[in-house]
Short mmCIF file of C-alpha atoms and ligand atoms in Angstrom, two decimals:
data_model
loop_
_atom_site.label_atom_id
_atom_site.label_comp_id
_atom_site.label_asym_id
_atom_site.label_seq_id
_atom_site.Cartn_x
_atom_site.Cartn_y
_atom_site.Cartn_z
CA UNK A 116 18.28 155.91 172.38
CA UNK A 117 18.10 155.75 168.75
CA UNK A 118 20.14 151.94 169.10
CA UNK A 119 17.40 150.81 172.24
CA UNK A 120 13.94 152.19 169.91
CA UNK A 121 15.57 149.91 166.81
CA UNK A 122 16.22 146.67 169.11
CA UNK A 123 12.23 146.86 169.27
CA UNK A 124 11.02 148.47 166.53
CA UNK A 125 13.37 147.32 163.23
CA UNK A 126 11.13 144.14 162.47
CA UNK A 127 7.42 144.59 163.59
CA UNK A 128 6.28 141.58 162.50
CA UNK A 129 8.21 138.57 164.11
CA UNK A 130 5.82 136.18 166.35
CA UNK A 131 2.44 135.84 166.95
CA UNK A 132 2.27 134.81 170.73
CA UNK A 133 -1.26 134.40 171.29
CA UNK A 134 0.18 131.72 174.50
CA UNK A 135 3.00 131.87 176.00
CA UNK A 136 5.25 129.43 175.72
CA UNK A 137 4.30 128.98 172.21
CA UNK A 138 3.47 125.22 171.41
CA UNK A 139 6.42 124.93 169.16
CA UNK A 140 8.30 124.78 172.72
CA UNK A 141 6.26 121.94 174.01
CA UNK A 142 8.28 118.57 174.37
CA UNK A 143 7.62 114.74 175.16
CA UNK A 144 7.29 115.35 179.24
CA UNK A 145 9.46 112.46 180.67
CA UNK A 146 7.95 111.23 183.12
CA UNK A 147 4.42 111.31 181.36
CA UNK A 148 2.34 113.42 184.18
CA UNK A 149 -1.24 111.88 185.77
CA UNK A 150 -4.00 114.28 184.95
CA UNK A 151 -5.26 113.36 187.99
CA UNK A 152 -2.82 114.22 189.69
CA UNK A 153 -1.75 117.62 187.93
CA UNK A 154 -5.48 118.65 188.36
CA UNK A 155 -5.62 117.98 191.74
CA UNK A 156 -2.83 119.84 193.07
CA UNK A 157 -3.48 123.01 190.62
CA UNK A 158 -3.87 126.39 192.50
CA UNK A 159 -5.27 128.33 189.23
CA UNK A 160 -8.81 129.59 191.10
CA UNK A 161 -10.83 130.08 187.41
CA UNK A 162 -11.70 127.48 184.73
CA UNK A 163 -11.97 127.82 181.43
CA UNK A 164 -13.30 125.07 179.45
CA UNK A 165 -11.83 124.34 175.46
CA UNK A 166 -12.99 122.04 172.79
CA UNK A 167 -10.69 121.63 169.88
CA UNK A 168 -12.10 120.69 166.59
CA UNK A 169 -9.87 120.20 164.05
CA UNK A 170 -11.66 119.89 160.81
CA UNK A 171 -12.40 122.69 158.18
CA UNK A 172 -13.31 122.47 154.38
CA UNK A 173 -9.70 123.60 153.14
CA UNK A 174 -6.68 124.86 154.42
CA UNK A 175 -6.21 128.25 154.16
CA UNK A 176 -3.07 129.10 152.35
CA UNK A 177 -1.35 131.05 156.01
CA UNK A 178 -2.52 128.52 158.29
CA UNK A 179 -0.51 126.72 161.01
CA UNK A 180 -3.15 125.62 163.43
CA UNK A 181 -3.78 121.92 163.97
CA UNK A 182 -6.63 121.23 161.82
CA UNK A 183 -7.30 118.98 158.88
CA UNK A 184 -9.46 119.26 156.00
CA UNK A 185 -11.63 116.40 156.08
CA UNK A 186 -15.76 117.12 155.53
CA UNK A 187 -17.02 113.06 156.15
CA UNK A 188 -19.53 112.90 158.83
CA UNK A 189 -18.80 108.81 160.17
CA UNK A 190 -15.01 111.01 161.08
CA UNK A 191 -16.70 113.64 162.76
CA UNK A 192 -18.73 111.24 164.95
CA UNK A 193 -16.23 109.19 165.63
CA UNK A 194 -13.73 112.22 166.74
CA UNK A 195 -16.65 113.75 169.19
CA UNK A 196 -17.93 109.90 170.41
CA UNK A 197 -13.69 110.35 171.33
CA UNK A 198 -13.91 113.63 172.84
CA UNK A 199 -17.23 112.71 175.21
CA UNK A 200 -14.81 109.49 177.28
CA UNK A 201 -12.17 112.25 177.06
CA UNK A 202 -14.54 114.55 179.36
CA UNK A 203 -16.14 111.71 181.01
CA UNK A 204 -12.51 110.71 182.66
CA UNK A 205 -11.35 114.44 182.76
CA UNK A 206 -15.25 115.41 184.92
CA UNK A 207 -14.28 114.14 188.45
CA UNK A 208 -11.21 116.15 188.78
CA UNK A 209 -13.22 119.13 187.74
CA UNK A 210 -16.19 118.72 189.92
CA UNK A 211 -15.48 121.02 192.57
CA UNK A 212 -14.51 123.96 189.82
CA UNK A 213 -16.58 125.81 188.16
CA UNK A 214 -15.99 127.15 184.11
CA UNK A 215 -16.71 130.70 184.00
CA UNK A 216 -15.68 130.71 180.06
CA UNK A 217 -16.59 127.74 177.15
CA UNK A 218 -15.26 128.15 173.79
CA UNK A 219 -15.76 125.66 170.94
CA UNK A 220 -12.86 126.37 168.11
CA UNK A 221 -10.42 124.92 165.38
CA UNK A 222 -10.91 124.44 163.00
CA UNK A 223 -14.14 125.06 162.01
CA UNK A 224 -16.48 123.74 165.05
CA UNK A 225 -19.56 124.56 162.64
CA UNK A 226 -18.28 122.54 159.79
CA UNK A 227 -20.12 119.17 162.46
CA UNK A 228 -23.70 118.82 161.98
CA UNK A 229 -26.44 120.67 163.78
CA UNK A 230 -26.73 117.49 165.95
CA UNK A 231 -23.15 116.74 166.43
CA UNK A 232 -22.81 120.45 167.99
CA UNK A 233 -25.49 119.99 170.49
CA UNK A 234 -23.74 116.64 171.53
CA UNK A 235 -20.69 119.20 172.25
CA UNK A 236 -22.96 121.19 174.82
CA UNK A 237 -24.21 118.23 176.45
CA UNK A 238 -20.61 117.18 176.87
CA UNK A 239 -19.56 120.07 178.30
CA UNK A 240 -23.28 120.40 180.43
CA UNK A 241 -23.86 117.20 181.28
CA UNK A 242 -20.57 116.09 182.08
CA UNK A 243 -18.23 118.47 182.59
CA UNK A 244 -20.74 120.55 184.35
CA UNK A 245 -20.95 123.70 182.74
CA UNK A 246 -23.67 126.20 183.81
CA UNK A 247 -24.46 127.93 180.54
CA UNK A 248 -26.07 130.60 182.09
CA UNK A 249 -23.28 131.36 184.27
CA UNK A 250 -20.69 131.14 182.10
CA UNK A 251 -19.45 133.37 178.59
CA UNK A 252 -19.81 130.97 175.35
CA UNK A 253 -17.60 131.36 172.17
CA UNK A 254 -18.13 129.39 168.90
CA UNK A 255 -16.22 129.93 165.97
CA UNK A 256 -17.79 129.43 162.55
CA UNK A 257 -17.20 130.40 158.93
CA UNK A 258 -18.82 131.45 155.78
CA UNK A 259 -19.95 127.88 153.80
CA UNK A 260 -21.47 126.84 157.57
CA UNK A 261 -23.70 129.28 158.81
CA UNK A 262 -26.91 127.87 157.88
CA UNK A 263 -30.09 127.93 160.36
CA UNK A 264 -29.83 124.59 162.18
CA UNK A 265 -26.15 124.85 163.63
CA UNK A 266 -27.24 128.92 164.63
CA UNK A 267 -30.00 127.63 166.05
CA UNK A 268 -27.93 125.40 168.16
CA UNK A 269 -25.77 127.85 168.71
CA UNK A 270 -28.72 130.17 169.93
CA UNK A 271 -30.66 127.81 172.25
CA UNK A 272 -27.56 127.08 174.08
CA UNK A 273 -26.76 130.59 174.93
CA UNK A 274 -23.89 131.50 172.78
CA UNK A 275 -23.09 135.15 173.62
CA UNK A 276 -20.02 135.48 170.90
CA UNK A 277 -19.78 134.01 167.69
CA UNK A 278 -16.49 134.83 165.62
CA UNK A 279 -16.30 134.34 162.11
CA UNK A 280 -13.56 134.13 159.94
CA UNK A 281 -13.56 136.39 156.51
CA UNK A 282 -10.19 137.64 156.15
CA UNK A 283 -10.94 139.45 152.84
CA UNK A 284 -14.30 141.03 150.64
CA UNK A 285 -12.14 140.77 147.80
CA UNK A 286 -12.53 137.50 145.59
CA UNK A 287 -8.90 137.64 144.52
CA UNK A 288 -7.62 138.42 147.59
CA UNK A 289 -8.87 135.52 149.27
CA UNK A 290 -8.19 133.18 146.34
CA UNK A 291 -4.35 134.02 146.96
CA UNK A 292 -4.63 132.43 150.46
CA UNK A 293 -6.27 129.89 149.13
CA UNK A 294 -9.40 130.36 150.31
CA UNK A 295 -12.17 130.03 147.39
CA UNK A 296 -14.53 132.09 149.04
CA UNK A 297 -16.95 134.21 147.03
CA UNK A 298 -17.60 137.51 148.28
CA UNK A 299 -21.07 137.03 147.71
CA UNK A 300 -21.09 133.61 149.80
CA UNK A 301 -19.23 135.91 153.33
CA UNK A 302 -22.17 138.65 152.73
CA UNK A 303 -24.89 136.18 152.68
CA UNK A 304 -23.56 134.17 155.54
CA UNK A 305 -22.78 137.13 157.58
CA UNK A 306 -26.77 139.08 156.88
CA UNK A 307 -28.05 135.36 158.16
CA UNK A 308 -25.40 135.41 161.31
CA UNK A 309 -26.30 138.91 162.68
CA UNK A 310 -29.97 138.20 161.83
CA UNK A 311 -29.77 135.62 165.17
CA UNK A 312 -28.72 138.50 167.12
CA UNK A 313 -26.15 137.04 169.29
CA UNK A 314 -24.47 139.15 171.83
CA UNK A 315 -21.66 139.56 170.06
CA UNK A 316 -20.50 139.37 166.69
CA UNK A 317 -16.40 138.92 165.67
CA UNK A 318 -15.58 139.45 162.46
CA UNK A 319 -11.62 138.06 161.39
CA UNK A 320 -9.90 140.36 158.93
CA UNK A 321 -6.38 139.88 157.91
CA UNK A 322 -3.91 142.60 155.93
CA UNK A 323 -0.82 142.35 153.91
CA UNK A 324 -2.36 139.80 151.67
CA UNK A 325 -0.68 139.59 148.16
CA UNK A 326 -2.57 142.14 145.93
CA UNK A 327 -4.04 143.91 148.37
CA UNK A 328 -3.90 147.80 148.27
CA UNK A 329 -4.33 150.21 151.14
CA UNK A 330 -7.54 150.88 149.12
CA UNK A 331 -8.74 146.96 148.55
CA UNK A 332 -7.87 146.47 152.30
CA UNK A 333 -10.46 150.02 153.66
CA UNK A 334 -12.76 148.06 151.23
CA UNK A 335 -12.65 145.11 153.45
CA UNK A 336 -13.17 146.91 156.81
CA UNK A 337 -15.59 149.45 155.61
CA UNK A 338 -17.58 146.13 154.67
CA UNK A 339 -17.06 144.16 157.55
CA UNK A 340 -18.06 147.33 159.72
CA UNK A 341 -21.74 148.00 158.06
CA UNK A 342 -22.83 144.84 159.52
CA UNK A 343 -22.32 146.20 163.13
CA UNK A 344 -20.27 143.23 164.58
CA UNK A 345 -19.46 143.94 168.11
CA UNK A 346 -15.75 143.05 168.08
CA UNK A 347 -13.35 142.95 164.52
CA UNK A 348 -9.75 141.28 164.88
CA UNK A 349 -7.22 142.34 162.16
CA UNK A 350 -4.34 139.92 161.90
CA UNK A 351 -1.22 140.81 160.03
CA UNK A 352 -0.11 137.97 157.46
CA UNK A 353 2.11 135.50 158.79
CA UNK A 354 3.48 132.84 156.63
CA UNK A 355 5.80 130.15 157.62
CA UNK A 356 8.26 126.92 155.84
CA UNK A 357 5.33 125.01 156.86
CA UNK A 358 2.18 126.82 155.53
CA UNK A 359 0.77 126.40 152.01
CA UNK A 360 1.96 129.99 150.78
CA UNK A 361 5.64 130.53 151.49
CA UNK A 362 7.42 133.30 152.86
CA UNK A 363 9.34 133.35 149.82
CA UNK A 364 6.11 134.33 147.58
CA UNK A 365 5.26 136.96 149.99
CA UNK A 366 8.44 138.54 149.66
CA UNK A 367 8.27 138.43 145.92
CA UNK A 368 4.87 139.55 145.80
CA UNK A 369 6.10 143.20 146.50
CA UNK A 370 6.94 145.89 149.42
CA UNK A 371 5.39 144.99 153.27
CA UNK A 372 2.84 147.44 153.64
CA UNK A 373 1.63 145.74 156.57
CA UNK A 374 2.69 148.32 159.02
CA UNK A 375 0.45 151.12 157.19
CA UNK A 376 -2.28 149.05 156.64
CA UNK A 377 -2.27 148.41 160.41
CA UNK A 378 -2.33 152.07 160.87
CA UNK A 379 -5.16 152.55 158.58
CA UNK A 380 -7.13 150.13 159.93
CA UNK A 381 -6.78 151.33 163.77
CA UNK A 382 -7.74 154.94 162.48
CA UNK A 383 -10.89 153.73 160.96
CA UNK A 384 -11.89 151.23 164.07
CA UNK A 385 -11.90 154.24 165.85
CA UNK A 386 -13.62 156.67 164.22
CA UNK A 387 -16.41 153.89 164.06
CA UNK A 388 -16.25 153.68 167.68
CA UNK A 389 -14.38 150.51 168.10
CA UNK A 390 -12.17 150.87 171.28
CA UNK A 391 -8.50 149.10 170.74
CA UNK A 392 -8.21 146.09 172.89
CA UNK A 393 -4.98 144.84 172.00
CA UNK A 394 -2.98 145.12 168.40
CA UNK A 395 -5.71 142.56 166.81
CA UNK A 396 -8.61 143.41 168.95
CA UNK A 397 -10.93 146.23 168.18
CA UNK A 398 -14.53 146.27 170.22
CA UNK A 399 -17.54 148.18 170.91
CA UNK A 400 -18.80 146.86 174.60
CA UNK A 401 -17.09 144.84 176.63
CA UNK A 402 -20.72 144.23 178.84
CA UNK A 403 -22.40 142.33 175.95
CA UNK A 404 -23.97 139.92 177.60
CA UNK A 405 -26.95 139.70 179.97
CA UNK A 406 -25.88 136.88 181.65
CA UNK A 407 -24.31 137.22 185.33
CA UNK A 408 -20.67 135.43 184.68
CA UNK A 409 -18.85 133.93 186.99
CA UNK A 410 -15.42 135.59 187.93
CA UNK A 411 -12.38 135.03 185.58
CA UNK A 412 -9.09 136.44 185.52
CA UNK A 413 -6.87 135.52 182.64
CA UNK A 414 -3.54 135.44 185.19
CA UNK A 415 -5.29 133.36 187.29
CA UNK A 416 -7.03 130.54 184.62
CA UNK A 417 -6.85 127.06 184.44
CA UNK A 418 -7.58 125.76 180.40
CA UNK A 419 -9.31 122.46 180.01
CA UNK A 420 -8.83 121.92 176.66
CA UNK A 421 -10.74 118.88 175.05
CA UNK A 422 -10.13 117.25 171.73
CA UNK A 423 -7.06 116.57 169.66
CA UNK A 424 -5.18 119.75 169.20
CA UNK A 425 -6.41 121.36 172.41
CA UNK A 426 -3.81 122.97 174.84
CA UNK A 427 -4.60 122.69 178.39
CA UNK A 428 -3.07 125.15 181.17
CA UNK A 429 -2.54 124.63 185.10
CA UNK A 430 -0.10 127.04 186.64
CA UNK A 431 3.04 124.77 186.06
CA UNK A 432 2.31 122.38 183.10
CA UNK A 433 0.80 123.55 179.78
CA UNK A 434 0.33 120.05 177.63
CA UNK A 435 -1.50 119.41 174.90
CA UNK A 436 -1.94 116.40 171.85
CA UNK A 437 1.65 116.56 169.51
CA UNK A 438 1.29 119.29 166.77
CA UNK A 439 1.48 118.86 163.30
CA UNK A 440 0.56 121.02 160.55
CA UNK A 441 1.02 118.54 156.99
CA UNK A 442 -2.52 116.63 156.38
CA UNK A 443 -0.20 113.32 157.16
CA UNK A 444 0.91 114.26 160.63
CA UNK A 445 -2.48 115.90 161.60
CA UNK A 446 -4.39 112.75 160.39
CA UNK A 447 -2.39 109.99 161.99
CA UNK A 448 -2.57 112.56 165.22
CA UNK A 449 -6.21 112.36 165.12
CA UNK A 450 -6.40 108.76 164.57
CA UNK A 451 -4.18 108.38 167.41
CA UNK A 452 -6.69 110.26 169.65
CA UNK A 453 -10.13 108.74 168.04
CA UNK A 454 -8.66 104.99 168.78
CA UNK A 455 -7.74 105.80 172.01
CA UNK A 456 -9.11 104.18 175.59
CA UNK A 457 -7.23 106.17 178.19
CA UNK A 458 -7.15 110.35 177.88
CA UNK A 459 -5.72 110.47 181.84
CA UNK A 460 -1.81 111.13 181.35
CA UNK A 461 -0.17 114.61 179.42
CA UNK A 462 2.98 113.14 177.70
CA UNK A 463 3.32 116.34 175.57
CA UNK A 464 3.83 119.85 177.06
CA UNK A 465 5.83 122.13 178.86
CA UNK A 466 6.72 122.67 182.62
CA UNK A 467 6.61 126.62 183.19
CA UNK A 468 9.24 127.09 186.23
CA UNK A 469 8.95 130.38 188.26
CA UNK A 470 11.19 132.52 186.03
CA UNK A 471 8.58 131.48 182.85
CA UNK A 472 5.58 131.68 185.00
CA UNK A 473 6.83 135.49 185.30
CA UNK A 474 7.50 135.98 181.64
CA UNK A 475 3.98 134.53 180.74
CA UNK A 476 2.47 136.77 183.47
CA UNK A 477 4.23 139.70 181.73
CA UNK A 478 3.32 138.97 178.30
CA UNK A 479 -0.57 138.44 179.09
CA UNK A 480 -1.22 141.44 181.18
CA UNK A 481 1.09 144.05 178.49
CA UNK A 482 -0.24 143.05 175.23
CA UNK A 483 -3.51 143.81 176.56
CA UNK A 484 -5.20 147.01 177.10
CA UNK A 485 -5.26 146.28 180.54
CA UNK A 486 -1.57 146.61 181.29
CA UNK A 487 0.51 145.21 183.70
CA UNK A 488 -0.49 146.23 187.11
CA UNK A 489 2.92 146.06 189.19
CA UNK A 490 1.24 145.22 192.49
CA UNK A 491 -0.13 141.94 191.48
CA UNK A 492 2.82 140.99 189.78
CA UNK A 493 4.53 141.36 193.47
CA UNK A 494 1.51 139.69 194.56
CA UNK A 495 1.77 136.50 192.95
CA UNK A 496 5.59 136.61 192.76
CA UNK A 497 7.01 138.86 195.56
CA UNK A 498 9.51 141.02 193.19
CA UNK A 499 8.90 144.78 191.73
CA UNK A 500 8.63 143.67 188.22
CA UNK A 501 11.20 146.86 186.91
CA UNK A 502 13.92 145.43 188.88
CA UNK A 503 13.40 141.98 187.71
CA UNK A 504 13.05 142.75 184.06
CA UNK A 505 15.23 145.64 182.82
CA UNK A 506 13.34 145.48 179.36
CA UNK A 507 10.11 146.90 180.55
CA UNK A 508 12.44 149.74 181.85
CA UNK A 509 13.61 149.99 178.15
CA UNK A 510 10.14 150.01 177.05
CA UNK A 511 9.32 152.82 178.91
CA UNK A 512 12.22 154.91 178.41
CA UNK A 513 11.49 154.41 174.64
CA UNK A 514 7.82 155.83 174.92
CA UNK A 515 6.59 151.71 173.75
CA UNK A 516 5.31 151.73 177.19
CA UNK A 517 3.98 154.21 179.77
CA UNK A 518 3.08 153.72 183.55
CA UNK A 519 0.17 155.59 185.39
CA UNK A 520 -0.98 154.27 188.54
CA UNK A 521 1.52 151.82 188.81
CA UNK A 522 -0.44 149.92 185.50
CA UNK A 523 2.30 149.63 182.61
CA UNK A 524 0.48 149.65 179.49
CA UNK A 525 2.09 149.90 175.88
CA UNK A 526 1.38 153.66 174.12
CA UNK A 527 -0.49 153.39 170.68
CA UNK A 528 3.16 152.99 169.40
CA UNK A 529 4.04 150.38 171.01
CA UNK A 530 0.55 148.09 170.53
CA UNK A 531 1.58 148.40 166.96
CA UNK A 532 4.71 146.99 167.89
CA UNK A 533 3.37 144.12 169.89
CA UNK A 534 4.83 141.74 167.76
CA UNK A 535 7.96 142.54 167.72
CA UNK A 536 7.65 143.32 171.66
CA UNK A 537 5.97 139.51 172.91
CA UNK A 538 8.89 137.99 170.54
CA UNK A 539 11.56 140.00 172.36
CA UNK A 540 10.00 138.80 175.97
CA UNK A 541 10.60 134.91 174.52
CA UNK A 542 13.39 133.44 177.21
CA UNK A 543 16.28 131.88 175.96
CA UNK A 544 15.10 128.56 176.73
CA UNK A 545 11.77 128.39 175.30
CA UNK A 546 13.29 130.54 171.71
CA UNK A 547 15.68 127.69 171.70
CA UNK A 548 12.92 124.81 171.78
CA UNK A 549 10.97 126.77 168.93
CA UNK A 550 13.88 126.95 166.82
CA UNK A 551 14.74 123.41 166.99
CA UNK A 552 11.05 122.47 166.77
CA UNK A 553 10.72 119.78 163.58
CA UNK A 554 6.67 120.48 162.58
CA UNK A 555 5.41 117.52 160.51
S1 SF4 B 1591 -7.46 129.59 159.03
FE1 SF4 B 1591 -9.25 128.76 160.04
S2 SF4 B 1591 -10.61 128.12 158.35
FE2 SF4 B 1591 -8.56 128.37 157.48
S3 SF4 B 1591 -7.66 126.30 157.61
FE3 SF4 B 1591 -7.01 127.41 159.46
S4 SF4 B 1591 -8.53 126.86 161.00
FE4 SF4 B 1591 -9.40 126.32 158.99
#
């Protein structure tokens, strides 16, 4: 038993899958496929619309998302003048669907001008036919761009969650992830943010920074919880060869206390009354919102993602714009995207077969709270889960996982090891593309 608990539990911190496959397994897709055509015949039943913008002040020293630090305005306009023909060619095949969920990230979607952001709703309104008041909105933002014209945006086009990113209170903490952020710059922005009263508040916090202390890292959430956000999401570090800080100078910064500070912070959440949603996702009501929202299921969701950078999901293709991380390979990507005419073919992705269709199903419904509920896994795929995957048995016989009701969900020891437990669920194939992935 000892041998099975170690296979999950000897390296908690291996992979952040936050989408399965990861994009690191997404290849040139020979043929190239016809939007049209992929759109057309896809069975998902919910929509969920995406704009990608990939522009922030700086890069942030842990950072691996597909963004670029560029601040000039005549780029910006030019990248969302690019991203309205996108949606006007990508509107017909949606106008039968509805979008019960918008989300506008990065990037930093706020660093665009107050004007620039409402062209982004009337994009997403006027053509791709979004009913705001029937569908949840999510904008992320950051310190240095809260000011009242883009909330005010935000606000008059009925933005229930706004997330912003902090990471750390401490100056030095956040100067070591390169992130010149005064303290007294993320208080200011965040008394203006929660003045608007949107339905919900995140606040990003991240632990196992160098420096940080189980005592400099309580100072953080203790902080970030007297505002009263509605929803805080504590990442662990990850660093990568292709980030600004190294893995190397994490290492040599001292011992990974990640694991404890994890601990601490969960205790805390809930004493404050934060429920646990998943290993990063602590909230206080799930029914934020007054509006009456159209039906979603996350199993069941198409992803229309918009922009350079965006990933788009039907059932059996996930494609997206190539990735690249350096400021050369994200720029020429974007200047790619802002020159182009045509936005109709995917010639970048990843065809999800039946036996990957069942590992993604797995690995969205167990990470969560919710669990994996075993009927609608035989449901959509006509197999008892168990038999078909002897590592949820090991899960459960190693108390990472328990089932009531025929829901498997992951004990409060195994959500700390979520990590460890997605990466494990990575098939061969896809851990193979990811390793031999080149990122620019
Ligand atoms: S972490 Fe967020 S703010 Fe920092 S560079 Fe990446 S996308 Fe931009």
């Amino acid at each position: 038993m000892r041998e099975l608990e170690q296979r999950w539990t000897r390296a908690p911190y291996r992979s952040y899958l936050y989408s399965y496959p990861h994009k690191t397994a997404y290849r040139d897709l020979q043929p190239a496929v016809s939007l049209k055509e992929l759109w057309e015949q896809d069975q998902t039943d919910y929509h969920f619309l995406y704009m990608h913008i990939p522009f922030c002040g700086a890069r942030c020293g842990f950072c691996n998302l597909f963004t670029l630090p560029d601040r000039r305005l005549d780029v910006h306009e030019q990248y969302v003048d690019a991203l309205g023909r996108q949606a006007e060619q990508w509107a017909p095949w949606f106008q039968n669907r509805t979008f019960s969920r918008f989300a506008i990230g990065g990037g930093t979607p706020t660093l665009l001008e107050a004007g620039q952001l409402n062209r982004l709703f009337d994009i997403a309104e006027l053509t791709m036919g979004l009913d705001p008041s029937a569908a949840s909105i999510s904008v992320e933002t950051s310190p240095e761009t809260v000011t009242a014209d883009r909330m005010k945006v935000l606000k008059d086009r009925l933005v229930d969650r706004v997330s912003m990113g902090i990471q750390s209170f401490v100056e030095e903490e956040a100067a070591a992830i390169y992130r010149p952020q005064k303290p007294r710059l993320a208080e200011d922005a965040l008394e203006m943010l929660m003045g608007y009263a949107f339905p919900l508040v995140n606040l990003d916090l991240i632990y196992g920074l160098p420096g940080q202390t189980a005592a400099t890292w309580l100072y953080s959430l203790e902080k970030a919880i007297s505002y009263g956000p509605g929803e805080i999401f504590i990442y662990p570090l990850y660093t990568r060869e292709n980030t600004i800080l190294k893995p190397e100078q994490i290492r040599n910064a001292g011992t990974d206390i990640r694991l404890e500070l994890y601990h601490i912070a969960r205790q805390r959440l809930e004493e404050a009354g934060y429920k646990q949603f998943s290993m990063r996702r602590f909230a206080k009501d799930t029914t934020f919102t007054h509006k009456s929202i159209l039906p979603f299921s996350c199993q069941e969701e198409g992803m229309a993602g918009l922009g350079c950078g965006a990933r788009s999901y039907t059932r059996e293709v996930h494609y997206a714009s190539k990735y690249g991380v350096s400021a050369a390979a994200t720029r020429s990507i974007i200047e790619n995207y802002v020159a182009s005419e045509r936005y109709d073919m995917a010639d970048y992705g990843f065809r999800l077969n039946e036996a990957e269709q069942k590992r993604r199903f797995i690995l969205k419904a167990l990470l969560h709270r919710e669990g994996l509920e075993l009927a609608a896994y035989e449901g959509r795929f006509g197999h008892d889960a168990l038999v078909e995957h002897s590592d949820l048995e090991e899960l459960l016989s190693t108390r990472l996982a328990e089932l009531e009701s025929g829901v498997m969900r992951l004990t409060t020891l195994g959500m700390a090891y979520s990590d460890a437990i997605g990466d494990e669920f990575i098939s061969g194939a896809v851990r193979e593309l990811m390793d031999s992935c080149v990122i620019r």
